[in-house]
Coordinates of N, CA and C and ligand atoms in Angstrom, one line a residue:
X1 N 0.9 -1.2 0.0 CA 0.0 0.0 0.0 C 0.9 1.2 0.0
X2 N 0.6 2.2 -0.9 CA 1.4 3.4 -1.0 C 0.5 4.6 -0.7
X3 N 0.6 5.2 0.4 CA -0.2 6.3 0.7 C 0.6 7.6 0.8
X4 N 0.0 8.7 0.8 CA 0.7 10.0 0.9 C 1.5 10.0 2.3
X5 N 0.9 9.4 3.3 CA 1.5 9.3 4.6 C 2.8 8.6 4.5
X6 N 2.8 7.4 3.9 CA 4.0 6.6 3.8 C 5.1 7.3 3.0
X7 N 4.6 8.1 2.0 CA 5.6 8.8 1.2 C 6.3 9.9 2.0
X8 N 5.5 10.6 2.8 CA 6.1 11.6 3.7 C 7.0 10.9 4.7
X9 N 6.6 9.8 5.2 CA 7.5 9.1 6.2 C 8.8 8.7 5.5
X10 N 8.7 8.2 4.3 CA 9.9 7.8 3.6 C 10.8 9.0 3.3
X11 N 10.2 10.1 2.9 CA 11.0 11.3 2.7 C 11.7 11.8 4.0
X12 N 11.0 11.7 5.1 CA 11.6 12.1 6.4 C 12.7 11.2 6.7
X13 N 12.5 9.9 6.5 CA 13.6 8.9 6.9 C 14.8 9.2 6.1
X14 N 14.6 9.5 4.8 CA 15.7 9.7 3.9 C 16.5 11.0 4.3
X15 N 15.7 12.0 4.7 CA 16.3 13.3 5.2 C 17.1 13.0 6.5
X16 N 16.5 12.3 7.4 CA 17.2 12.0 8.6 C 18.5 11.3 8.4
X17 N 18.5 10.3 7.5 CA 19.7 9.5 7.1 C 20.7 10.4 6.5
X18 N 20.3 11.4 5.7 CA 21.2 12.3 5.1 C 21.8 13.2 6.1
X19 N 21.1 13.6 7.1 CA 21.6 14.6 8.1 C 22.4 13.9 9.2
X20 N 22.2 12.6 9.4 CA 22.9 11.9 10.5 C 24.4 12.1 10.5
X21 N 25.1 12.0 9.4 CA 26.6 12.2 9.5 C 26.9 13.6 9.9
X22 N 26.1 14.6 9.5 CA 26.3 16.0 9.9 C 26.2 16.2 11.4
X23 N 25.1 15.6 11.9 CA 24.9 15.7 13.4 C 26.1 15.1 14.1
X24 N 26.6 14.0 13.7 CA 27.8 13.4 14.3 C 29.0 14.3 14.2
X25 N 29.2 14.9 13.1 CA 30.4 15.7 12.9 C 30.4 17.0 13.7
X26 N 29.2 17.5 14.0 CA 29.2 18.7 14.8 C 29.2 18.5 16.3
X27 N 29.2 17.2 16.7 CA 29.2 16.9 18.2 C 30.4 17.6 18.8
X28 N 30.1 18.3 20.0 CA 31.2 19.1 20.6 C 32.3 18.2 21.0
X29 N 33.6 18.6 20.7 CA 34.7 17.8 21.2 C 34.9 18.0 22.7
X30 N 35.6 17.1 23.3 CA 36.0 17.2 24.7 C 36.7 18.5 24.9
X31 N 36.4 19.3 25.9 CA 37.2 20.5 26.1 C 38.5 20.1 26.6
X32 N 39.5 20.9 26.2 CA 40.9 20.6 26.7 C 41.1 21.3 28.0
X33 N 41.5 20.6 29.1 CA 41.6 21.2 30.4 C 42.8 22.1 30.4
X34 N 42.8 23.1 31.2 CA 43.8 24.1 31.3 C 44.4 24.2 32.7
X35 N 45.7 24.4 32.8 CA 46.3 24.7 34.1 C 46.9 26.1 33.9
X36 N 46.7 26.9 34.9 CA 47.2 28.3 34.8 C 48.2 28.5 35.9
X37 N 49.3 29.2 35.5 CA 50.2 29.6 36.6 C 49.8 31.1 36.8
X38 N 49.2 31.3 38.0 CA 48.6 32.6 38.4 C 48.8 32.8 39.8
X39 N 49.2 34.1 40.2 CA 49.5 34.5 41.6 C 50.4 33.5 42.3
X40 N 51.4 33.1 41.5 CA 52.5 32.2 42.2 C 52.1 30.8 42.4
X41 N 51.0 30.3 41.8 CA 50.7 28.9 42.0 C 49.9 28.4 40.8
X42 N 49.9 27.0 40.7 CA 49.2 26.4 39.6 C 47.7 26.3 40.0
X43 N 46.9 26.6 39.0 CA 45.4 26.5 39.3 C 44.8 25.8 38.1
X44 N 44.1 24.7 38.3 CA 43.9 24.0 39.6 C 45.2 23.4 40.0
X45 N 45.4 23.2 41.3 CA 46.6 22.5 41.8 C 46.5 21.0 41.5
X46 N 45.3 20.6 41.3 CA 45.1 19.1 41.0 C 44.1 19.0 39.9
X47 N 44.6 18.5 38.8 CA 43.7 18.3 37.6 C 43.4 16.8 37.4
X48 N 42.1 16.5 37.4 CA 41.7 15.1 37.3 C 41.4 14.8 35.8
X49 N 42.0 13.7 35.3 CA 41.7 13.2 33.9 C 41.3 11.8 34.0
X50 N 40.8 11.3 32.8 CA 40.4 9.9 32.7 C 41.7 9.1 32.5
X51 N 41.8 8.0 33.3 CA 42.9 7.1 33.1 C 42.8 6.3 31.8
X52 N 43.9 5.9 31.3 CA 44.0 5.0 30.1 C 43.4 5.7 28.8
X53 N 43.5 7.0 28.8 CA 43.1 7.7 27.6 C 44.1 8.8 27.3
X54 N 44.5 8.9 26.1 CA 45.4 10.0 25.8 C 44.6 11.3 25.9
X55 N 45.3 12.4 26.3 CA 44.6 13.7 26.4 C 45.6 14.8 26.2
X56 N 45.1 16.0 26.1 CA 45.9 17.2 26.0 C 45.6 18.1 27.2
X57 N 46.6 18.9 27.6 CA 46.4 19.9 28.6 C 47.0 21.2 28.1
X58 N 46.4 22.3 28.4 CA 46.9 23.6 28.1 C 47.5 24.1 29.3
X59 N 48.7 24.7 29.2 CA 49.3 25.4 30.3 C 49.5 26.9 29.9
X60 N 48.9 27.7 30.7 CA 49.0 29.2 30.4 C 49.8 29.8 31.6
X61 N 50.7 30.7 31.2 CA 51.5 31.4 32.2 C 51.0 32.8 32.3
X62 N 50.3 33.1 33.4 CA 49.7 34.5 33.6 C 50.7 35.3 34.5
X63 N 51.8 34.7 34.8 CA 52.8 35.4 35.7 C 53.7 36.3 34.9
X64 N 54.5 37.1 35.6 CA 55.4 38.1 34.9 C 56.7 37.5 34.4
X65 N 57.0 36.3 34.7 CA 58.3 35.7 34.3 C 58.1 34.3 33.7
X66 N 59.1 33.9 32.9 CA 59.0 32.6 32.2 C 58.9 31.5 33.3
X67 N 58.2 30.4 33.0 CA 58.2 29.3 33.9 C 58.7 28.1 33.1
X68 N 59.0 27.0 33.8 CA 59.3 25.7 33.1 C 58.3 24.7 33.7
X69 N 57.4 24.3 32.9 CA 56.4 23.3 33.3 C 57.1 22.0 33.2
X70 N 57.4 21.4 34.4 CA 58.2 20.1 34.4 C 57.6 19.0 35.2
X71 N 57.7 17.8 34.7 CA 57.3 16.6 35.5 C 58.2 15.5 35.2
X72 N 58.8 15.0 36.2 CA 59.6 13.8 36.1 C 58.7 12.6 35.7
X73 N 57.6 12.5 36.4 CA 56.7 11.3 36.2 C 56.1 11.3 34.8
X74 N 55.9 12.5 34.3 CA 55.2 12.6 32.9 C 56.3 12.8 31.8
X75 N 57.5 12.9 32.2 CA 58.6 13.1 31.2 C 58.3 14.3 30.3
X76 N 58.0 15.4 31.0 CA 57.7 16.6 30.3 C 58.5 17.8 30.9
X77 N 59.0 18.7 30.0 CA 59.8 19.9 30.4 C 59.6 20.9 29.3
X78 N 58.7 21.9 29.6 CA 58.4 22.9 28.6 C 58.5 24.3 29.2
X79 N 59.2 25.2 28.5 CA 59.2 26.6 28.9 C 58.0 27.3 28.4
X80 N 57.4 28.1 29.3 CA 56.2 28.8 28.9 C 56.5 30.3 29.3
X81 N 56.5 31.1 28.3 CA 56.8 32.5 28.4 C 55.5 33.3 29.0
X82 N 55.8 34.4 29.6 CA 54.6 35.2 30.2 C 53.6 35.4 29.1
X83 N 52.3 35.2 29.4 CA 51.2 35.4 28.5 C 51.1 34.3 27.5
X84 N 51.9 33.3 27.5 CA 51.9 32.2 26.5 C 51.1 31.0 27.0
X85 N 50.4 30.3 26.0 CA 49.7 29.1 26.3 C 50.4 28.0 25.5
X86 N 50.7 26.9 26.1 CA 51.3 25.8 25.4 C 50.3 24.6 25.5
X87 N 50.4 23.7 24.5 CA 49.5 22.5 24.6 C 50.5 21.3 24.8
X88 N 50.2 20.5 25.8 CA 51.0 19.4 26.1 C 50.2 18.1 25.8
X89 N 50.8 17.2 25.0 CA 50.1 16.0 24.6 C 50.6 14.9 25.5
X90 N 49.6 14.2 26.1 CA 49.9 13.2 27.1 C 49.5 11.8 26.5
X91 N 50.2 10.8 26.8 CA 49.8 9.4 26.5 C 48.8 8.9 27.5
X92 N 48.2 7.8 27.2 CA 47.3 7.2 28.2 C 48.1 7.0 29.5
X93 N 47.5 7.4 30.6 CA 48.1 7.3 31.9 C 47.4 6.2 32.7
X94 N 48.2 5.4 33.4 CA 47.6 4.5 34.4 C 47.1 5.4 35.6
X95 N 46.1 4.8 36.3 CA 45.5 5.6 37.4 C 46.6 5.9 38.4
X96 N 46.7 7.1 38.8 CA 47.7 7.5 39.7 C 47.9 9.0 39.7
X97 N 48.9 9.5 40.5 CA 49.1 10.9 40.7 C 50.5 11.2 40.1
X98 N 50.5 12.3 39.2 CA 51.7 12.7 38.5 C 52.0 14.1 38.8
X99 N 53.0 14.3 39.6 CA 53.3 15.7 40.0 C 54.0 16.5 39.0
X100 N 53.8 17.8 39.0 CA 54.5 18.7 38.1 C 54.9 19.9 38.9
X101 N 55.8 20.7 38.4 CA 56.3 21.9 39.1 C 56.9 22.9 38.2
X102 N 57.3 24.0 38.7 CA 57.9 25.1 37.9 C 59.4 24.9 38.2
X103 N 60.2 24.5 37.2 CA 61.6 24.2 37.4 C 62.4 25.5 37.5
X104 N 61.8 26.6 37.1 CA 62.5 27.9 37.2 C 62.3 28.6 38.5
X105 N 61.3 28.1 39.3 CA 61.0 28.7 40.6 C 60.5 27.6 41.5
X106 N 61.4 27.1 42.3 CA 61.0 26.0 43.1 C 60.2 26.4 44.4
X107 N 60.0 27.7 44.5 CA 59.1 28.2 45.6 C 57.6 28.0 45.2
X108 N 57.4 27.9 43.9 CA 56.0 27.7 43.4 C 55.5 26.3 43.9
X109 N 54.3 26.3 44.5 CA 53.8 25.0 45.0 C 53.6 24.1 43.8
X110 N 53.9 22.8 44.1 CA 53.7 21.8 43.0 C 52.2 21.6 42.7
X111 N 52.0 21.1 41.5 CA 50.6 20.6 41.2 C 50.7 19.2 40.8
X112 N 49.5 18.6 40.5 CA 49.5 17.2 40.1 C 48.4 17.0 39.1
X113 N 48.6 16.1 38.2 CA 47.6 15.5 37.3 C 47.2 14.2 37.9
X114 N 45.9 14.0 38.2 CA 45.5 12.7 38.8 C 44.6 12.0 37.8
X115 N 45.1 10.8 37.4 CA 44.4 10.0 36.5 C 43.5 9.0 37.2
X116 N 42.2 9.0 36.9 CA 41.3 8.1 37.7 C 40.5 7.2 36.7
Ligands
LIG201 CU1 63.8 21.6 33.9

């Protein structure tokens, strides 16, 4: 049986199928977490990420002097100039706590990335 109703239904189904890939492609990407060096400390001091998943983290230096974002446990050492934002690419981490610090100023409290 072919009715006007089923024709409309078929047209709608075809349109939905055509739009489906577009809907998928505009899905919001995971926001990249940010660590800020501000007022002499890292904020947040503890950043929680999902374990066993690669991720990125942005590090922004809002202070007046260059910093060195460093972590022995994460094998990272990156200079960040005042006003600069860097992106650090991280491999999947096992659950645990990974400390980081400013190697140019050891008076700066340490921070940590916590994989859960
Ligand atoms: Cu260093």
